Amino acid sequence: EAGVVQSPRYKIIEKKQPVAFWCNPISGHNTLYWYRQNLGQGPELLIRYENEEAVDDSQLPKDRFSAERLKGVDSTLKIQPAELGDSAVYLCASSLVRGQVEAFFGQGTRLTVV
Amino acid sequence: GQQLNQSPQSMFIQEGEDVSMNCTSSSIFNTWLWYKQDPGEGPVLLIALYKAGELTSNGRLTAQFGITRKDSFLNISASIPSDVGIYFCAGRAGGGADGLTFGKGTHLIIQP
């Protein structure tokens, strides 16, 4: 079974430019998460989707960040415009909500804003 | 917001030694998960705990869900070089598929 797939693996952009990250969750997983991991820290939740609905976006900086999961499968996270402080690893995870719930992570996208 | 205090921050041990690390919280969690993260990779789930007092093993790894529901422990027995990495505890305060709160990680370094 394929795991959570993210692309690109690495992205370097200049500040004020837009950037987008893509995630394809494990097949059949209805819950999808985006996390941000700063250097030397644990991941922090940005947004959670149940199917196509964003059910928790309280930690998403909405002035510059947006996300979508139009058909309830893959998802895109966008930053526009990017700032130097956005440099981090952006992780996508997915869960199957049935009984006990475990979250499985993709490899992440490492963003460097220069 | 909720915070998890994970300790120690780093560990330097000899191959073959046992390892213990823990995670504490000021609030109650309903689920505790332990992940391992290698450089350039995403976290990989090691053990999931769902009931207070639960003790679960995965090979040489054993984790426990504290009785107070405010802490969890991970032990690794007879460490080997591939155990090197960063270990994260993560807790879920709500039910269902709520997002996880992560600790800052324990960096395990093994000297052969």
JSON list of N, CA, C and O in Angstrom, two decimals, chain B residues 32-76:
[
{"chain": "B", "resi": 32, "resn": "TRP", "atom": "N", "xyz": [-1.98, 8.75, 23.12]},
{"chain": "B", "resi": 32, "resn": "TRP", "atom": "CA", "xyz": [-0.55, 9.07, 23.04]},
{"chain": "B", "resi": 32, "resn": "TRP", "atom": "C", "xyz": [0.05, 8.28, 21.90]},
{"chain": "B", "resi": 32, "resn": "TRP", "atom": "O", "xyz": [-0.23, 7.08, 21.75]},
{"chain": "B", "resi": 33, "resn": "LEU", "atom": "N", "xyz": [0.85, 8.94, 21.08]},
{"chain": "B", "resi": 33, "resn": "LEU", "atom": "CA", "xyz": [1.54, 8.28, 19.99]},
{"chain": "B", "resi": 33, "resn": "LEU", "atom": "C", "xyz": [3.03, 8.59, 20.07]},
{"chain": "B", "resi": 33, "resn": "LEU", "atom": "O", "xyz": [3.41, 9.69, 20.50]},
{"chain": "B", "resi": 34, "resn": "TRP", "atom": "N", "xyz": [3.84, 7.64, 19.68]},
{"chain": "B", "resi": 34, "resn": "TRP", "atom": "CA", "xyz": [5.28, 7.86, 19.62]},
{"chain": "B", "resi": 34, "resn": "TRP", "atom": "C", "xyz": [5.74, 7.69, 18.18]},
{"chain": "B", "resi": 34, "resn": "TRP", "atom": "O", "xyz": [5.39, 6.70, 17.52]},
{"chain": "B", "resi": 35, "resn": "TYR", "atom": "N", "xyz": [6.50, 8.67, 17.68]},
{"chain": "B", "resi": 35, "resn": "TYR", "atom": "CA", "xyz": [7.01, 8.68, 16.31]},
{"chain": "B", "resi": 35, "resn": "TYR", "atom": "C", "xyz": [8.53, 8.75, 16.32]},
{"chain": "B", "resi": 35, "resn": "TYR", "atom": "O", "xyz": [9.13, 9.29, 17.25]},
{"chain": "B", "resi": 36, "resn": "LYS", "atom": "N", "xyz": [9.14, 8.26, 15.25]},
{"chain": "B", "resi": 36, "resn": "LYS", "atom": "CA", "xyz": [10.58, 8.42, 15.02]},
{"chain": "B", "resi": 36, "resn": "LYS", "atom": "C", "xyz": [10.76, 9.14, 13.69]},
{"chain": "B", "resi": 36, "resn": "LYS", "atom": "O", "xyz": [10.08, 8.82, 12.70]},
{"chain": "B", "resi": 37, "resn": "GLN", "atom": "N", "xyz": [11.67, 10.11, 13.68]},
{"chain": "B", "resi": 37, "resn": "GLN", "atom": "CA", "xyz": [11.92, 10.87, 12.47]},
{"chain": "B", "resi": 37, "resn": "GLN", "atom": "C", "xyz": [13.39, 10.82, 12.13]},
{"chain": "B", "resi": 37, "resn": "GLN", "atom": "O", "xyz": [14.24, 11.20, 12.93]},
{"chain": "B", "resi": 38, "resn": "ASP", "atom": "N", "xyz": [13.70, 10.34, 10.92]},
{"chain": "B", "resi": 38, "resn": "ASP", "atom": "CA", "xyz": [15.06, 10.34, 10.41]},
{"chain": "B", "resi": 38, "resn": "ASP", "atom": "C", "xyz": [15.28, 11.63, 9.61]},
{"chain": "B", "resi": 38, "resn": "ASP", "atom": "O", "xyz": [14.32, 12.23, 9.12]},
{"chain": "B", "resi": 39, "resn": "PRO", "atom": "N", "xyz": [16.53, 12.05, 9.44]},
{"chain": "B", "resi": 39, "resn": "PRO", "atom": "CA", "xyz": [16.82, 13.29, 8.70]},
{"chain": "B", "resi": 39, "resn": "PRO", "atom": "C", "xyz": [16.21, 13.27, 7.30]},
{"chain": "B", "resi": 39, "resn": "PRO", "atom": "O", "xyz": [16.34, 12.30, 6.57]},
{"chain": "B", "resi": 40, "resn": "GLY", "atom": "N", "xyz": [15.48, 14.34, 6.96]},
{"chain": "B", "resi": 40, "resn": "GLY", "atom": "CA", "xyz": [14.91, 14.46, 5.63]},
{"chain": "B", "resi": 40, "resn": "GLY", "atom": "C", "xyz": [13.67, 13.63, 5.39]},
{"chain": "B", "resi": 40, "resn": "GLY", "atom": "O", "xyz": [13.19, 13.55, 4.25]},
{"chain": "B", "resi": 41, "resn": "GLU", "atom": "N", "xyz": [13.14, 13.01, 6.44]},
{"chain": "B", "resi": 41, "resn": "GLU", "atom": "CA", "xyz": [11.96, 12.16, 6.29]},
{"chain": "B", "resi": 41, "resn": "GLU", "atom": "C", "xyz": [10.84, 12.66, 7.19]},
{"chain": "B", "resi": 41, "resn": "GLU", "atom": "O", "xyz": [11.06, 13.46, 8.10]},
{"chain": "B", "resi": 42, "resn": "GLY", "atom": "N", "xyz": [9.64, 12.17, 6.94]},
{"chain": "B", "resi": 42, "resn": "GLY", "atom": "CA", "xyz": [8.54, 12.48, 7.83]},
{"chain": "B", "resi": 42, "resn": "GLY", "atom": "C", "xyz": [8.54, 11.56, 9.04]},
{"chain": "B", "resi": 42, "resn": "GLY", "atom": "O", "xyz": [9.22, 10.53, 9.04]},
{"chain": "B", "resi": 43, "resn": "PRO", "atom": "N", "xyz": [7.80, 11.91, 10.09]},
{"chain": "B", "resi": 43, "resn": "PRO", "atom": "CA", "xyz": [7.71, 11.03, 11.26]},
{"chain": "B", "resi": 43, "resn": "PRO", "atom": "C", "xyz": [7.06, 9.70, 10.91]},
{"chain": "B", "resi": 43, "resn": "PRO", "atom": "O", "xyz": [6.10, 9.65, 10.16]},
{"chain": "B", "resi": 44, "resn": "VAL", "atom": "N", "xyz": [7.60, 8.62, 11.49]},
{"chain": "B", "resi": 44, "resn": "VAL", "atom": "CA", "xyz": [7.07, 7.28, 11.29]},
{"chain": "B", "resi": 44, "resn": "VAL", "atom": "C", "xyz": [6.48, 6.80, 12.60]},
{"chain": "B", "resi": 44, "resn": "VAL", "atom": "O", "xyz": [7.15, 6.86, 13.64]},
{"chain": "B", "resi": 45, "resn": "LEU", "atom": "N", "xyz": [5.26, 6.33, 12.56]},
{"chain": "B", "resi": 45, "resn": "LEU", "atom": "CA", "xyz": [4.57, 5.89, 13.77]},
{"chain": "B", "resi": 45, "resn": "LEU", "atom": "C", "xyz": [5.22, 4.63, 14.32]},
{"chain": "B", "resi": 45, "resn": "LEU", "atom": "O", "xyz": [5.42, 3.64, 13.61]},
{"chain": "B", "resi": 46, "resn": "LEU", "atom": "N", "xyz": [5.53, 4.65, 15.63]},
{"chain": "B", "resi": 46, "resn": "LEU", "atom": "CA", "xyz": [6.13, 3.50, 16.31]},
{"chain": "B", "resi": 46, "resn": "LEU", "atom": "C", "xyz": [5.09, 2.75, 17.14]},
{"chain": "B", "resi": 46, "resn": "LEU", "atom": "O", "xyz": [4.95, 1.54, 17.04]},
{"chain": "B", "resi": 47, "resn": "ILE", "atom": "N", "xyz": [4.42, 3.49, 18.01]},
{"chain": "B", "resi": 47, "resn": "ILE", "atom": "CA", "xyz": [3.48, 2.88, 18.95]},
{"chain": "B", "resi": 47, "resn": "ILE", "atom": "C", "xyz": [2.34, 3.87, 19.19]},
{"chain": "B", "resi": 47, "resn": "ILE", "atom": "O", "xyz": [2.56, 5.06, 19.30]},
{"chain": "B", "resi": 48, "resn": "ALA", "atom": "N", "xyz": [1.11, 3.32, 19.31]},
{"chain": "B", "resi": 48, "resn": "ALA", "atom": "CA", "xyz": [-0.07, 4.11, 19.64]},
{"chain": "B", "resi": 48, "resn": "ALA", "atom": "C", "xyz": [-0.68, 3.56, 20.92]},
{"chain": "B", "resi": 48, "resn": "ALA", "atom": "O", "xyz": [-0.77, 2.35, 21.11]},
{"chain": "B", "resi": 49, "resn": "LEU", "atom": "N", "xyz": [-1.10, 4.47, 21.81]},
{"chain": "B", "resi": 49, "resn": "LEU", "atom": "CA", "xyz": [-1.67, 4.10, 23.10]},
{"chain": "B", "resi": 49, "resn": "LEU", "atom": "C", "xyz": [-3.02, 4.79, 23.26]},
{"chain": "B", "resi": 49, "resn": "LEU", "atom": "O", "xyz": [-3.12, 6.00, 23.02]},
{"chain": "B", "resi": 50, "resn": "TYR", "atom": "N", "xyz": [-4.03, 4.02, 23.70]},
{"chain": "B", "resi": 50, "resn": "TYR", "atom": "CA", "xyz": [-5.38, 4.56, 23.70]},
{"chain": "B", "resi": 50, "resn": "TYR", "atom": "C", "xyz": [-6.07, 4.51, 25.05]},
{"chain": "B", "resi": 50, "resn": "TYR", "atom": "O", "xyz": [-7.16, 5.08, 25.21]},
{"chain": "B", "resi": 51, "resn": "LYS", "atom": "N", "xyz": [-5.47, 3.83, 26.04]},
{"chain": "B", "resi": 51, "resn": "LYS", "atom": "CA", "xyz": [-6.11, 3.72, 27.35]},
{"chain": "B", "resi": 51, "resn": "LYS", "atom": "C", "xyz": [-5.12, 3.99, 28.45]},
{"chain": "B", "resi": 51, "resn": "LYS", "atom": "O", "xyz": [-3.97, 3.53, 28.40]},
{"chain": "B", "resi": 52, "resn": "ALA", "atom": "N", "xyz": [-5.57, 4.71, 29.49]},
{"chain": "B", "resi": 52, "resn": "ALA", "atom": "CA", "xyz": [-4.71, 4.99, 30.64]},
{"chain": "B", "resi": 52, "resn": "ALA", "atom": "C", "xyz": [-4.21, 3.68, 31.22]},
{"chain": "B", "resi": 52, "resn": "ALA", "atom": "O", "xyz": [-4.98, 2.73, 31.41]},
{"chain": "B", "resi": 53, "resn": "GLY", "atom": "N", "xyz": [-2.90, 3.64, 31.50]},
{"chain": "B", "resi": 53, "resn": "GLY", "atom": "CA", "xyz": [-2.30, 2.43, 32.04]},
{"chain": "B", "resi": 53, "resn": "GLY", "atom": "C", "xyz": [-1.83, 1.43, 31.01]},
{"chain": "B", "resi": 53, "resn": "GLY", "atom": "O", "xyz": [-1.13, 0.48, 31.32]},
{"chain": "B", "resi": 54, "resn": "GLU", "atom": "N", "xyz": [-2.22, 1.64, 29.77]},
{"chain": "B", "resi": 54, "resn": "GLU", "atom": "CA", "xyz": [-1.87, 0.70, 28.70]},
{"chain": "B", "resi": 54, "resn": "GLU", "atom": "C", "xyz": [-0.36, 0.61, 28.51]},
{"chain": "B", "resi": 54, "resn": "GLU", "atom": "O", "xyz": [0.34, 1.61, 28.52]},
{"chain": "B", "resi": 55, "resn": "LEU", "atom": "N", "xyz": [0.13, -0.62, 28.36]},
{"chain": "B", "resi": 55, "resn": "LEU", "atom": "CA", "xyz": [1.54, -0.88, 28.09]},
{"chain": "B", "resi": 55, "resn": "LEU", "atom": "C", "xyz": [1.60, -1.66, 26.79]},
{"chain": "B", "resi": 55, "resn": "LEU", "atom": "O", "xyz": [1.00, -2.73, 26.67]},
{"chain": "B", "resi": 56, "resn": "THR", "atom": "N", "xyz": [2.31, -1.13, 25.79]},
{"chain": "B", "resi": 56, "resn": "THR", "atom": "CA", "xyz": [2.34, -1.73, 24.46]},
{"chain": "B", "resi": 56, "resn": "THR", "atom": "C", "xyz": [3.77, -1.87, 23.97]},
{"chain": "B", "resi": 56, "resn": "THR", "atom": "O", "xyz": [4.57, -0.96, 24.15]},
{"chain": "B", "resi": 57, "resn": "SER", "atom": "N", "xyz": [4.07, -3.00, 23.36]},
{"chain": "B", "resi": 57, "resn": "SER", "atom": "CA", "xyz": [5.41, -3.24, 22.83]},
{"chain": "B", "resi": 57, "resn": "SER", "atom": "C", "xyz": [5.38, -3.38, 21.32]},
{"chain": "B", "resi": 57, "resn": "SER", "atom": "O", "xyz": [4.39, -3.83, 20.73]},
{"chain": "B", "resi": 58, "resn": "ASN", "atom": "N", "xyz": [6.49, -2.99, 20.71]},
{"chain": "B", "resi": 58, "resn": "ASN", "atom": "CA", "xyz": [6.71, -3.15, 19.27]},
{"chain": "B", "resi": 58, "resn": "ASN", "atom": "C", "xyz": [8.18, -3.54, 19.11]},
{"chain": "B", "resi": 58, "resn": "ASN", "atom": "O", "xyz": [9.06, -2.68, 19.03]},
{"chain": "B", "resi": 59, "resn": "GLY", "atom": "N", "xyz": [8.45, -4.84, 19.11]},
{"chain": "B", "resi": 59, "resn": "GLY", "atom": "CA", "xyz": [9.83, -5.30, 19.07]},
{"chain": "B", "resi": 59, "resn": "GLY", "atom": "C", "xyz": [10.57, -4.90, 20.32]},
{"chain": "B", "resi": 59, "resn": "GLY", "atom": "O", "xyz": [10.15, -5.21, 21.43]},
{"chain": "B", "resi": 60, "resn": "ARG", "atom": "N", "xyz": [11.67, -4.15, 20.15]},
{"chain": "B", "resi": 60, "resn": "ARG", "atom": "CA", "xyz": [12.46, -3.72, 21.31]},
{"chain": "B", "resi": 60, "resn": "ARG", "atom": "C", "xyz": [11.91, -2.44, 21.96]},
{"chain": "B", "resi": 60, "resn": "ARG", "atom": "O", "xyz": [12.48, -1.95, 22.92]},
{"chain": "B", "resi": 61, "resn": "LEU", "atom": "N", "xyz": [10.84, -1.93, 21.42]},
{"chain": "B", "resi": 61, "resn": "LEU", "atom": "CA", "xyz": [10.24, -0.71, 21.95]},
{"chain": "B", "resi": 61, "resn": "LEU", "atom": "C", "xyz": [9.04, -1.02, 22.83]},
{"chain": "B", "resi": 61, "resn": "LEU", "atom": "O", "xyz": [8.23, -1.89, 22.50]},
{"chain": "B", "resi": 62, "resn": "THR", "atom": "N", "xyz": [8.96, -0.34, 23.96]},
{"chain": "B", "resi": 62, "resn": "THR", "atom": "CA", "xyz": [7.82, -0.47, 24.86]},
{"chain": "B", "resi": 62, "resn": "THR", "atom": "C", "xyz": [7.38, 0.92, 25.27]},
{"chain": "B", "resi": 62, "resn": "THR", "atom": "O", "xyz": [8.22, 1.76, 25.63]},
{"chain": "B", "resi": 63, "resn": "ALA", "atom": "N", "xyz": [6.09, 1.19, 25.21]},
{"chain": "B", "resi": 63, "resn": "ALA", "atom": "CA", "xyz": [5.57, 2.50, 25.61]},
{"chain": "B", "resi": 63, "resn": "ALA", "atom": "C", "xyz": [4.41, 2.31, 26.58]},
{"chain": "B", "resi": 63, "resn": "ALA", "atom": "O", "xyz": [3.70, 1.30, 26.53]},
{"chain": "B", "resi": 64, "resn": "GLN", "atom": "N", "xyz": [4.24, 3.29, 27.44]},
{"chain": "B", "resi": 64, "resn": "GLN", "atom": "CA", "xyz": [3.15, 3.22, 28.42]},
{"chain": "B", "resi": 64, "resn": "GLN", "atom": "C", "xyz": [2.38, 4.53, 28.44]},
{"chain": "B", "resi": 64, "resn": "GLN", "atom": "O", "xyz": [2.95, 5.61, 28.34]},
{"chain": "B", "resi": 65, "resn": "PHE", "atom": "N", "xyz": [1.08, 4.40, 28.59]},
{"chain": "B", "resi": 65, "resn": "PHE", "atom": "CA", "xyz": [0.15, 5.52, 28.74]},
{"chain": "B", "resi": 65, "resn": "PHE", "atom": "C", "xyz": [-0.01, 5.72, 30.25]},
{"chain": "B", "resi": 65, "resn": "PHE", "atom": "O", "xyz": [-0.51, 4.84, 30.94]},
{"chain": "B", "resi": 66, "resn": "GLY", "atom": "N", "xyz": [0.41, 6.87, 30.77]},
{"chain": "B", "resi": 66, "resn": "GLY", "atom": "CA", "xyz": [0.38, 7.09, 32.21]},
{"chain": "B", "resi": 66, "resn": "GLY", "atom": "C", "xyz": [-1.02, 7.05, 32.79]},
{"chain": "B", "resi": 66, "resn": "GLY", "atom": "O", "xyz": [-2.00, 7.44, 32.14]},
{"chain": "B", "resi": 67, "resn": "ILE", "atom": "N", "xyz": [-1.11, 6.61, 34.04]},
{"chain": "B", "resi": 67, "resn": "ILE", "atom": "CA", "xyz": [-2.39, 6.48, 34.73]},
{"chain": "B", "resi": 67, "resn": "ILE", "atom": "C", "xyz": [-3.11, 7.82, 34.84]},
{"chain": "B", "resi": 67, "resn": "ILE", "atom": "O", "xyz": [-4.34, 7.89, 34.74]},
{"chain": "B", "resi": 68, "resn": "THR", "atom": "N", "xyz": [-2.38, 8.89, 35.03]},
{"chain": "B", "resi": 68, "resn": "THR", "atom": "CA", "xyz": [-2.99, 10.21, 35.16]},
{"chain": "B", "resi": 68, "resn": "THR", "atom": "C", "xyz": [-3.45, 10.77, 33.81]},
{"chain": "B", "resi": 68, "resn": "THR", "atom": "O", "xyz": [-4.13, 11.80, 33.75]},
{"chain": "B", "resi": 69, "resn": "ARG", "atom": "N", "xyz": [-3.08, 10.11, 32.72]},
{"chain": "B", "resi": 69, "resn": "ARG", "atom": "CA", "xyz": [-3.35, 10.53, 31.35]},
{"chain": "B", "resi": 69, "resn": "ARG", "atom": "C", "xyz": [-2.61, 11.82, 30.97]},
{"chain": "B", "resi": 69, "resn": "ARG", "atom": "O", "xyz": [-2.90, 12.43, 29.95]},
{"chain": "B", "resi": 70, "resn": "LYS", "atom": "N", "xyz": [-1.63, 12.18, 31.81]},
{"chain": "B", "resi": 70, "resn": "LYS", "atom": "CA", "xyz": [-0.86, 13.40, 31.54]},
{"chain": "B", "resi": 70, "resn": "LYS", "atom": "C", "xyz": [0.58, 13.07, 31.17]},
{"chain": "B", "resi": 70, "resn": "LYS", "atom": "O", "xyz": [1.40, 13.98, 31.05]},
{"chain": "B", "resi": 71, "resn": "ASP", "atom": "N", "xyz": [0.91, 11.79, 31.02]},
{"chain": "B", "resi": 71, "resn": "ASP", "atom": "CA", "xyz": [2.27, 11.46, 30.65]},
{"chain": "B", "resi": 71, "resn": "ASP", "atom": "C", "xyz": [2.35, 10.13, 29.92]},
{"chain": "B", "resi": 71, "resn": "ASP", "atom": "O", "xyz": [1.41, 9.32, 29.94]},
{"chain": "B", "resi": 72, "resn": "SER", "atom": "N", "xyz": [3.49, 9.94, 29.26]},
{"chain": "B", "resi": 72, "resn": "SER", "atom": "CA", "xyz": [3.75, 8.71, 28.54]},
{"chain": "B", "resi": 72, "resn": "SER", "atom": "C", "xyz": [5.26, 8.47, 28.53]},
{"chain": "B", "resi": 72, "resn": "SER", "atom": "O", "xyz": [6.04, 9.41, 28.62]},
{"chain": "B", "resi": 73, "resn": "PHE", "atom": "N", "xyz": [5.63, 7.20, 28.42]},
{"chain": "B", "resi": 73, "resn": "PHE", "atom": "CA", "xyz": [7.03, 6.81, 28.46]},
{"chain": "B", "resi": 73, "resn": "PHE", "atom": "C", "xyz": [7.34, 5.90, 27.28]},
{"chain": "B", "resi": 73, "resn": "PHE", "atom": "O", "xyz": [6.50, 5.11, 26.86]},
{"chain": "B", "resi": 74, "resn": "LEU", "atom": "N", "xyz": [8.56, 6.02, 26.78]},
{"chain": "B", "resi": 74, "resn": "LEU", "atom": "CA", "xyz": [9.03, 5.12, 25.73]},
{"chain": "B", "resi": 74, "resn": "LEU", "atom": "C", "xyz": [10.37, 4.54, 26.16]},
{"chain": "B", "resi": 74, "resn": "LEU", "atom": "O", "xyz": [11.27, 5.29, 26.57]},
{"chain": "B", "resi": 75, "resn": "ASN", "atom": "N", "xyz": [10.48, 3.23, 26.08]},
{"chain": "B", "resi": 75, "resn": "ASN", "atom": "CA", "xyz": [11.74, 2.56, 26.38]},
{"chain": "B", "resi": 75, "resn": "ASN", "atom": "C", "xyz": [12.20, 1.79, 25.16]},
{"chain": "B", "resi": 75, "resn": "ASN", "atom": "O", "xyz": [11.38, 1.18, 24.46]},
{"chain": "B", "resi": 76, "resn": "ILE", "atom": "N", "xyz": [13.51, 1.82, 24.91]},
{"chain": "B", "resi": 76, "resn": "ILE", "atom": "CA", "xyz": [14.11, 1.05, 23.84]},
{"chain": "B", "resi": 76, "resn": "ILE", "atom": "C", "xyz": [15.15, 0.14, 24.50]},
{"chain": "B", "resi": 76, "resn": "ILE", "atom": "O", "xyz": [16.04, 0.63, 25.22]}
]
